[in-house]
XYZ file of C-alpha atoms in Angstrom:
466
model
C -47.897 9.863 -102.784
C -50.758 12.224 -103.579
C -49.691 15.940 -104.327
C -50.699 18.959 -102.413
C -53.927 20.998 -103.759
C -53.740 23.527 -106.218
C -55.036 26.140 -103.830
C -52.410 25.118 -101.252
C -49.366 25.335 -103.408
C -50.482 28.943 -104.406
C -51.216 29.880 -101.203
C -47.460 29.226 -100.209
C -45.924 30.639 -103.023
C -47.950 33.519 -102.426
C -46.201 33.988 -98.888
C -42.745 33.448 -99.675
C -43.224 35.724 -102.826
C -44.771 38.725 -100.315
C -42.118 37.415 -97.729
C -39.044 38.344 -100.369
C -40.595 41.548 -102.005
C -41.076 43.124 -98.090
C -37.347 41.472 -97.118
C -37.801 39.586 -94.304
C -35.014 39.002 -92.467
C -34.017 35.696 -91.747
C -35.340 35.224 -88.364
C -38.940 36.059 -90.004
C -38.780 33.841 -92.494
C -38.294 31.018 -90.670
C -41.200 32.145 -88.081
C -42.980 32.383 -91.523
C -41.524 28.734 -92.135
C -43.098 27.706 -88.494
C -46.413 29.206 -89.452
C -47.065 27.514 -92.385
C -45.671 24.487 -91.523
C -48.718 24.803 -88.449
C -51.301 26.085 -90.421
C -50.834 22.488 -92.769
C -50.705 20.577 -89.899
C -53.790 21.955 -88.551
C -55.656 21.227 -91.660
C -54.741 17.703 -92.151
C -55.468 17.224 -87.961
C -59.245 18.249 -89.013
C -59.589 16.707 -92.340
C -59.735 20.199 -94.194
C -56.360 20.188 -96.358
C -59.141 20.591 -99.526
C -61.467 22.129 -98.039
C -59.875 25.152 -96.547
C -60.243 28.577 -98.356
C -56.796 28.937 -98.905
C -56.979 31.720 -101.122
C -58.205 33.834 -98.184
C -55.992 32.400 -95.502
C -54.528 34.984 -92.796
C -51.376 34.222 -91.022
C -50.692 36.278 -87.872
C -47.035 37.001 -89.600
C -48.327 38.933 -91.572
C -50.429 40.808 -88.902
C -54.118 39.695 -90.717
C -54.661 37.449 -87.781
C -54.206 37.521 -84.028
C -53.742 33.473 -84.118
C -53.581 30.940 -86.373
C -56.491 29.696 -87.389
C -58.033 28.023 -90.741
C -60.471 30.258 -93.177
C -63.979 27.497 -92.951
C -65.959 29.158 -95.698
C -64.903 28.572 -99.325
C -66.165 31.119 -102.061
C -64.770 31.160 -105.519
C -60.979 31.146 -106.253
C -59.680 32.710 -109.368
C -56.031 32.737 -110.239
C -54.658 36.164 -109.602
C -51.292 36.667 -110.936
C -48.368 39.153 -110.512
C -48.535 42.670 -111.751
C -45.634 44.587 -112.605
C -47.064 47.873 -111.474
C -47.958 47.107 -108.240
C -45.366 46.779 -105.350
C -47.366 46.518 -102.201
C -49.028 42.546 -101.712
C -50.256 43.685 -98.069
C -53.845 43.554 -99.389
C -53.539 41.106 -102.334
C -55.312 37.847 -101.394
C -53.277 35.474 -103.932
C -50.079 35.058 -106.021
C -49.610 32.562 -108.981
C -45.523 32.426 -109.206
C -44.190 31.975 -112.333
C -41.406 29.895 -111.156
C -41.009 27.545 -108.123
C -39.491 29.372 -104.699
C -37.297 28.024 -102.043
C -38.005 29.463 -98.958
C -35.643 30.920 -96.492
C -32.585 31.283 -99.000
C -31.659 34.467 -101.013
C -31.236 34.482 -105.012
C -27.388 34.346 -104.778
C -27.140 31.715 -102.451
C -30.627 29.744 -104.563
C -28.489 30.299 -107.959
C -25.186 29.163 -106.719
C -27.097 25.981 -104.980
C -28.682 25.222 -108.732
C -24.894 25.586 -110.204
C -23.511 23.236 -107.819
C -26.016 20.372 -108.141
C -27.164 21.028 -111.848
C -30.821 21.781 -110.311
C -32.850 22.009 -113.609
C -36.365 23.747 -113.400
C -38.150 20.878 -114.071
C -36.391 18.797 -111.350
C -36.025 21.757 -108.756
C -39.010 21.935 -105.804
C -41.704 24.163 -105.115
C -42.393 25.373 -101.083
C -44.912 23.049 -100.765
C -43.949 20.045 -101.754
C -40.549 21.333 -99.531
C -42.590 21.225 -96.561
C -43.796 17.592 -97.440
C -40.892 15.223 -98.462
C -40.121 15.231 -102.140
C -39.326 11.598 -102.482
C -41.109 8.449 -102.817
C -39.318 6.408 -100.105
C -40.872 2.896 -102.301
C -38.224 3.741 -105.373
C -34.663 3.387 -105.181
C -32.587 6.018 -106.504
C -29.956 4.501 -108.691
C -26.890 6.862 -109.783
C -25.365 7.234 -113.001
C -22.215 9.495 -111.875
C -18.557 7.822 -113.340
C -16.586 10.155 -111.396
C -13.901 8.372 -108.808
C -13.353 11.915 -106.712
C -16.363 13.966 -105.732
C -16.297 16.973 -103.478
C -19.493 16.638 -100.543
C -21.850 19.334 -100.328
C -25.279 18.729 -97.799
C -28.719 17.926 -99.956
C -30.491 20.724 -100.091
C -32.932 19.389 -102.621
C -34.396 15.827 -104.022
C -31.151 13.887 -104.954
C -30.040 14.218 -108.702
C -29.166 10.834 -110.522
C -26.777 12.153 -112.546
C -24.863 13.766 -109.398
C -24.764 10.381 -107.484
C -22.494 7.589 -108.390
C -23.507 3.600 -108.827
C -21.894 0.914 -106.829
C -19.259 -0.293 -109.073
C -17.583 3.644 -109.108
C -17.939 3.632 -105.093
C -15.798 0.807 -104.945
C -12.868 2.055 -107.389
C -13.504 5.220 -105.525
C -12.798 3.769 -102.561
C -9.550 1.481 -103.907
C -7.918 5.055 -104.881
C -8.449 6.672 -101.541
C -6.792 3.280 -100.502
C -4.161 3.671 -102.362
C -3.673 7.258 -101.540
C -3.577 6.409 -97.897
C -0.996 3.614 -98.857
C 1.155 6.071 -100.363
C 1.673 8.556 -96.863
C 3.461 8.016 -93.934
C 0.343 5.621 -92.291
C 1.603 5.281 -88.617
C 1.808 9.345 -88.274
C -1.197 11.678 -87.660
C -2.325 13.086 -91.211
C -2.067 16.326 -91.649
C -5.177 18.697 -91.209
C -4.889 19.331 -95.387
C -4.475 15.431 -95.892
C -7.584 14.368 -93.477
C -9.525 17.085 -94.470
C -9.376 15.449 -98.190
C -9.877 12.300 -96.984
C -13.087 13.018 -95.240
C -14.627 15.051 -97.619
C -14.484 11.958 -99.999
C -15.537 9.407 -97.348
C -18.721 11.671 -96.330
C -19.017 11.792 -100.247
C -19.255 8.007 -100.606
C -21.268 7.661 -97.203
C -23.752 10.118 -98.935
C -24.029 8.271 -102.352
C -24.402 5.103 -100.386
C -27.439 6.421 -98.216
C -29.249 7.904 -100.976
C -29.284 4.444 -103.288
C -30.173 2.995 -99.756
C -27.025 0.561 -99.958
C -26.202 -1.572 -97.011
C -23.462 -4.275 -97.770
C -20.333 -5.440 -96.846
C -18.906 -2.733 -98.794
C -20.918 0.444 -96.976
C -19.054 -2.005 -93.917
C -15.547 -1.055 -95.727
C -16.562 2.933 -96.263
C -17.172 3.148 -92.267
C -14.348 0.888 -91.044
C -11.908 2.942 -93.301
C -13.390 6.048 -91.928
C -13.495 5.214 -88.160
C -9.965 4.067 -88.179
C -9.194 7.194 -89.925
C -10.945 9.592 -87.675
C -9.318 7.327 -84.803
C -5.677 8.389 -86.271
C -6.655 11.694 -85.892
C -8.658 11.969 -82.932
C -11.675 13.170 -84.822
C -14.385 12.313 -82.112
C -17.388 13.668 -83.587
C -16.539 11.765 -86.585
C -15.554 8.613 -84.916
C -18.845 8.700 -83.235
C -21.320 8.897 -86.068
C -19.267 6.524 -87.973
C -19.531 3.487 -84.847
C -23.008 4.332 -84.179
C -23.840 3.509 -88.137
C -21.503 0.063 -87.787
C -23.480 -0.938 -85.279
C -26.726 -0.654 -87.045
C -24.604 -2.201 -90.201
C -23.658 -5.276 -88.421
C -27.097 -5.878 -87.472
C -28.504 -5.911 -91.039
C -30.178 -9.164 -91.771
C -29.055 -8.992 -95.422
C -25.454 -9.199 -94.856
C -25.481 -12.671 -94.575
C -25.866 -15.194 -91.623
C -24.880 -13.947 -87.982
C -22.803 -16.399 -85.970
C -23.791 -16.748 -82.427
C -21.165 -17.975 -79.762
C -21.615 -20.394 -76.770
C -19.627 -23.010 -75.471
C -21.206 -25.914 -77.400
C -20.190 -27.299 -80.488
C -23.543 -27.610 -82.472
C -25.273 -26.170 -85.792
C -28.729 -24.714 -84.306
C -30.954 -25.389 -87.166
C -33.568 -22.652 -86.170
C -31.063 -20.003 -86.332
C -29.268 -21.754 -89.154
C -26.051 -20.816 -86.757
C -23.167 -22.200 -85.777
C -22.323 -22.616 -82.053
C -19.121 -23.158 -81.965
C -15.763 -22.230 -79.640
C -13.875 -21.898 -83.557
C -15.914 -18.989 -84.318
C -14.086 -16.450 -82.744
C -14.541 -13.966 -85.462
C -17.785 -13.157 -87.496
C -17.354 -14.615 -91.182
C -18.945 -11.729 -92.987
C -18.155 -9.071 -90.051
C -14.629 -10.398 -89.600
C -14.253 -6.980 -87.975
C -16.952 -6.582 -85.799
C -15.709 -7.331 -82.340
C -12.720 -5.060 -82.733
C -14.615 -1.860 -84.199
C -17.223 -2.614 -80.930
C -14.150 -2.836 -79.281
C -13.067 0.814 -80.445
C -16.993 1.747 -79.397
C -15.976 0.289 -75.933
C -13.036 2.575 -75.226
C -14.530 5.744 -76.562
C -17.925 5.615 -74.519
C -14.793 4.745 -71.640
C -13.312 7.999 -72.970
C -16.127 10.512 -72.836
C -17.475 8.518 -69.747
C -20.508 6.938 -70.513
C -21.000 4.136 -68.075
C -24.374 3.413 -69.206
C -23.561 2.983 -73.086
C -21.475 0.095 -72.105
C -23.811 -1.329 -70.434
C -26.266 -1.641 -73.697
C -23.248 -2.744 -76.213
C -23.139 -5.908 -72.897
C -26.559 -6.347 -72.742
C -27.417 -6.515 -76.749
C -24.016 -8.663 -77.235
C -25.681 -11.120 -74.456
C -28.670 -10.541 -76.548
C -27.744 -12.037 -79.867
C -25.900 -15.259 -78.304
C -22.010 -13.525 -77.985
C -21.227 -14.745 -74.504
C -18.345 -16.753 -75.343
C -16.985 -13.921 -77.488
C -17.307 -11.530 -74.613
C -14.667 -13.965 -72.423
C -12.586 -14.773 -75.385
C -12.646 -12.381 -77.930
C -9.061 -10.630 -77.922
C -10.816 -7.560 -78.200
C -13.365 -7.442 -76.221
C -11.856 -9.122 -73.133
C -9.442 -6.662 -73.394
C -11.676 -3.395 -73.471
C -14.422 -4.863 -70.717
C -11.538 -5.617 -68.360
C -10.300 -2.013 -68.575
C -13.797 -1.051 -67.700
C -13.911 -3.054 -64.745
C -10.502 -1.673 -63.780
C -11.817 1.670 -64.180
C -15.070 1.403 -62.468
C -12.572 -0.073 -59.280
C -10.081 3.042 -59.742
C -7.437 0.552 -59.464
C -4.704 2.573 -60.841
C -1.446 0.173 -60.369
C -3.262 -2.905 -62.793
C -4.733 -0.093 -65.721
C -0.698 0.274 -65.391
C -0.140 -2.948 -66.040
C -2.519 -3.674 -68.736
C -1.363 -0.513 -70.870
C 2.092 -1.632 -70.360
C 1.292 -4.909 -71.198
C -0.249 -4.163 -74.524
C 2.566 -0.996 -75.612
C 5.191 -4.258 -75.497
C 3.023 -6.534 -77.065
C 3.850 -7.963 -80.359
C 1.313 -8.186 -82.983
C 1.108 -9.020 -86.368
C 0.876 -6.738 -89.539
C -2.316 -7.138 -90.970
C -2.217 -8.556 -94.718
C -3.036 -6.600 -97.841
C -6.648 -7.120 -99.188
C -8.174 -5.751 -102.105
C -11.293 -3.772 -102.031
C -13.426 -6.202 -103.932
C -13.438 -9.054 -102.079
C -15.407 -10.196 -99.520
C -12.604 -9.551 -96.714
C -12.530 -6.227 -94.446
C -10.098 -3.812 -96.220
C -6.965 -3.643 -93.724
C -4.554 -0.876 -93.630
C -1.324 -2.594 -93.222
C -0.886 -1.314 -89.507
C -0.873 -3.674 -86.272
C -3.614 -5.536 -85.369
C -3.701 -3.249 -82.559
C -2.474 0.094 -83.985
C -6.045 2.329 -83.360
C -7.010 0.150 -80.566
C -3.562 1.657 -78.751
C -4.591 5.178 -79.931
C -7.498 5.133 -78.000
C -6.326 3.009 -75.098
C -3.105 5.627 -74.690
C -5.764 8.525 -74.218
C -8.020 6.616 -71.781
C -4.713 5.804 -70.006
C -3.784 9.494 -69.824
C -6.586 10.265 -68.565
C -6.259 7.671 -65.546
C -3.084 8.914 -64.553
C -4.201 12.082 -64.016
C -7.419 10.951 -61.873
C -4.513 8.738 -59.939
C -2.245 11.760 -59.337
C -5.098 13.607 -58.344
C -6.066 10.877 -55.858
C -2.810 10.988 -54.506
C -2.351 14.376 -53.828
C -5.845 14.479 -52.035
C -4.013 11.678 -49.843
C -0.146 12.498 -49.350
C 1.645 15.701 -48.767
C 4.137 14.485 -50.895
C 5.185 11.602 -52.279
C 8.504 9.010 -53.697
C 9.565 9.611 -57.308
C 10.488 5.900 -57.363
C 6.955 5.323 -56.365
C 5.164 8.126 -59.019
C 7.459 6.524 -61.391
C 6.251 2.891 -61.331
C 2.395 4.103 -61.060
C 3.112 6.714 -63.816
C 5.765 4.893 -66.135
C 8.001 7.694 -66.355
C 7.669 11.363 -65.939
C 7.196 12.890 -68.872
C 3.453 13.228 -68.207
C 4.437 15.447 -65.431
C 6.664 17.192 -67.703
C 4.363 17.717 -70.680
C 1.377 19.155 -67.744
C 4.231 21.164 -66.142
C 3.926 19.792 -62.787
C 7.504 18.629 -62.711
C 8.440 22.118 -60.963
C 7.158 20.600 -58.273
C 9.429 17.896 -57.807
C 11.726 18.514 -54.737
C 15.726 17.789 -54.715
C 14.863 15.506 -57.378
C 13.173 12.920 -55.022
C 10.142 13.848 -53.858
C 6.498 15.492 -55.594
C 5.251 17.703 -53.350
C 1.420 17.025 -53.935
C -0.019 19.610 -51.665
C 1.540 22.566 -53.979
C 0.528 20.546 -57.898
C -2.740 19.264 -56.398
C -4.865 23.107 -57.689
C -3.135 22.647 -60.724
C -3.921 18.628 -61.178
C -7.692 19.982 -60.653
C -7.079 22.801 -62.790
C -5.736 20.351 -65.731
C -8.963 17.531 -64.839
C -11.340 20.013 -65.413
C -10.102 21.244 -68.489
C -9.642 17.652 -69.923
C -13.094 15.928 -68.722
C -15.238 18.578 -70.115
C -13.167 18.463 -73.646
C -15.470 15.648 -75.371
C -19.288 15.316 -74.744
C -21.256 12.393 -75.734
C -21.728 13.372 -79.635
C -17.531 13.862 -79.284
C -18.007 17.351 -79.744
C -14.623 19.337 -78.392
């Protein structure tokens, strides 16, 4: 990676410096930010990032210039530095900093930054190599950190070896948060002090695995442990970032072979695949058609008709059709979407009744360091359910609704079996509308039932943002 010239470096040090001593306010600084960050540009569109006169460069910021524009002729540049006795830069063409700046951020928040990461002089980055990337994307980054807990904090800066932790302390990091998990009550909602812990260390370990660019079965582990997590606690904006990266995970060519499924019984040797009814389940993704599964039900969730048609389309794709019709999972999910896309209320009854009395096996225990997913000793279908109860919620309210649109009121015995019971009209206090205990009088609940829909549908966008 070649390095910026001399004459550019000083050029942006020489802003920042005049930007701090006439305190800029924020929103200037980062219009000063968006003019430099143009003014570059423009010189390496026309071939001129040497030959520019940066030492008498005008920026309309600082009102020397009506627009931006690059200074063609170069005379002589001399390195002018600081003087102590002068206080107004307006009319000094060039600043030599004696120590690197960070633009935009003030000297507490700079100094508390260099406490938290350890940010040595020598390691610490100058403006202009801020505004190109500091890192040489050809060299892995390999960490040297022994610590099993570390707090996250966001890069703000080239990542610190010593800060980031190797492989073999991810994975006892990641057997004591299993064990902590173990330890609490696993089939209850954490609390918001217990999940907030948890995540903190699981963004930690996500971090550490991104900047050592490690993708293996264990990064697999780190997002399966955290989707199921942010699943138990309805943390959508989590649970989205963490199936969009398994996704891209189970794709990765060095994770081993990828079994295709068809109805034939042969070894392609092309592929070097199986195809073969017996491989219902991934060998090194042994979890992959239930975590698409969960991706299934929560693009069902925040309504995304479209998204499922992709995760179809790319399963079809890559040879899956016979785990599409046979796949527990999968059948499963895709058949609620049908059901959904038909409104047929009375059989997404059926189905979520179906699978609250089903019986399912525990999952066994599995260490972290073999090459099995890590399970959490719930059901089979314990976060599956999660998911599936608030997409069934959500129907029975779009059903009620439909029926008060329809009926000026309607049988108990008849809301009952379409419902299941009535504590969903209890918990959305509608059951004040339920007449001498037989009827629902739908013509009085229906401006609440749209009341309620609108305040439900719009709760979770597409990033799961509430």
């Amino acid at each position: 990676m070649s390095e910026w010239p001399s004459a550019l470096e000083n050029f942006v040090s020489h802003c920042f410096q005049r930007a701090n001593i006439e305190s800029f306010p924020p929103g200037k600084k980062k219009e000063l930010q968006k003019q430099l960050t143009q003014i570059i540009n423009l010189a390496i569109l026309e071939n001129k990032l040497n030959s520019n006169n940066w030492s008498k460069q005008k920026l309309p910021i600082f009102g020397e210039a009506r627009e931006l524009e690059l200074e063609q002729k170069m005379g002589n540049v001399y390195p002018i530095t600081v003087s102590s006795r002068r206080s107004d830069l307006m009319h000094q063409e060039a600043v030599q900093p004696s120590e690197p700046l960070v633009p935009s951020e003030s000297q507490q928040k700079k100094k508390s930054r260099e406490l938290r990461f350890k940010i040595t002089k020598k390691s610490s980055v100058s403006p202009a190599n801020k505004i190109q990337v500091a890192c040489d994307l050809n060299c892995k980054l390999v960490g040297t950190n022994t610590s099993i807990e570390k707090d996250y904090y966001r890069l703000t800066s080239h990542p610190d070896p010593s800060m980031v932790r190797p492989l073999p302390i991810l994975k006892k990091s990641l057997q004591h948060l299993y064990a902590k998990y173990q330890s609490l009550e696993r089939f209850k909602a954490l609390s918001k002090a217990e999940y907030s812990y948890f995540l903190n260390q699981l963004k930690s370990l996500r971090q550490d695995l991104t900047v050592q660019d490690i993708q293996n079965q264990f990064t697999v582990k780190v997002y399966e442990f955290n989707t199921q997590l942010a699943i138990q606690n309805e943390d959508f904006g989590e649970l989205n970032q963490c199936l969009t990266q398994l996704a891209q995970l189970y794709t990765v060519s060095t994770m081993g072979h990828t079994y295709y499924y068809s109805d034939t019984g042969k070894y392609n040797q092309e592929h070097n695949c199986f195809l073969a009814k017996d491989l219902c389940e991934d060998r090194n993704h042994i979890n992959m058609f239930k975590f698409t599964s969960y991706r299934i039900l929560y693009f069902l969730l925040i309504d995304a008709p479209w998204e499922l048609l992709k995760i179809r389309q790319d399963l079809f794709n890559r040879g899956q059709q016979y785990a599409i019709r046979h796949n527990k999972f999968l059948l499963k999910s895709f058949k609620l979407s049908d059901l959904i896309t038909a409104m047929d209320y009375i059989h997404i009854k059926d189905e979520y009744s179906f699978l609250v009395n089903m019986d399912s096996d525990v999952c066994n225990l599995r260490t972290v360091f073999d090459d099995e997913h890590m399970t959490l000793n719930q059901d089979d279908w314990f976060f599956y359910k999660i998911l599936y109860h608030k997409i069934f919620l959500r129907e029975q309210l779009k059903a009620l609704i439909t029926i008060s649109k329809s009926y000026r009121q309607i049988s108990l015995y008849y809301l009952k079996n379409l419902l299941m019971d009535l504590v969903f009209l209890e918990k959305n206090k509608l059951s004040r509308f339920i007449e001498n205990g037989e009827v629902f009088n739908c013509t009085s609940a229906r401006s609440l039932l749209l009341q309620i829909e609108k305040k439900q549908l719009s709760k979770i966008d597409i990033k799961g943002q509430v």
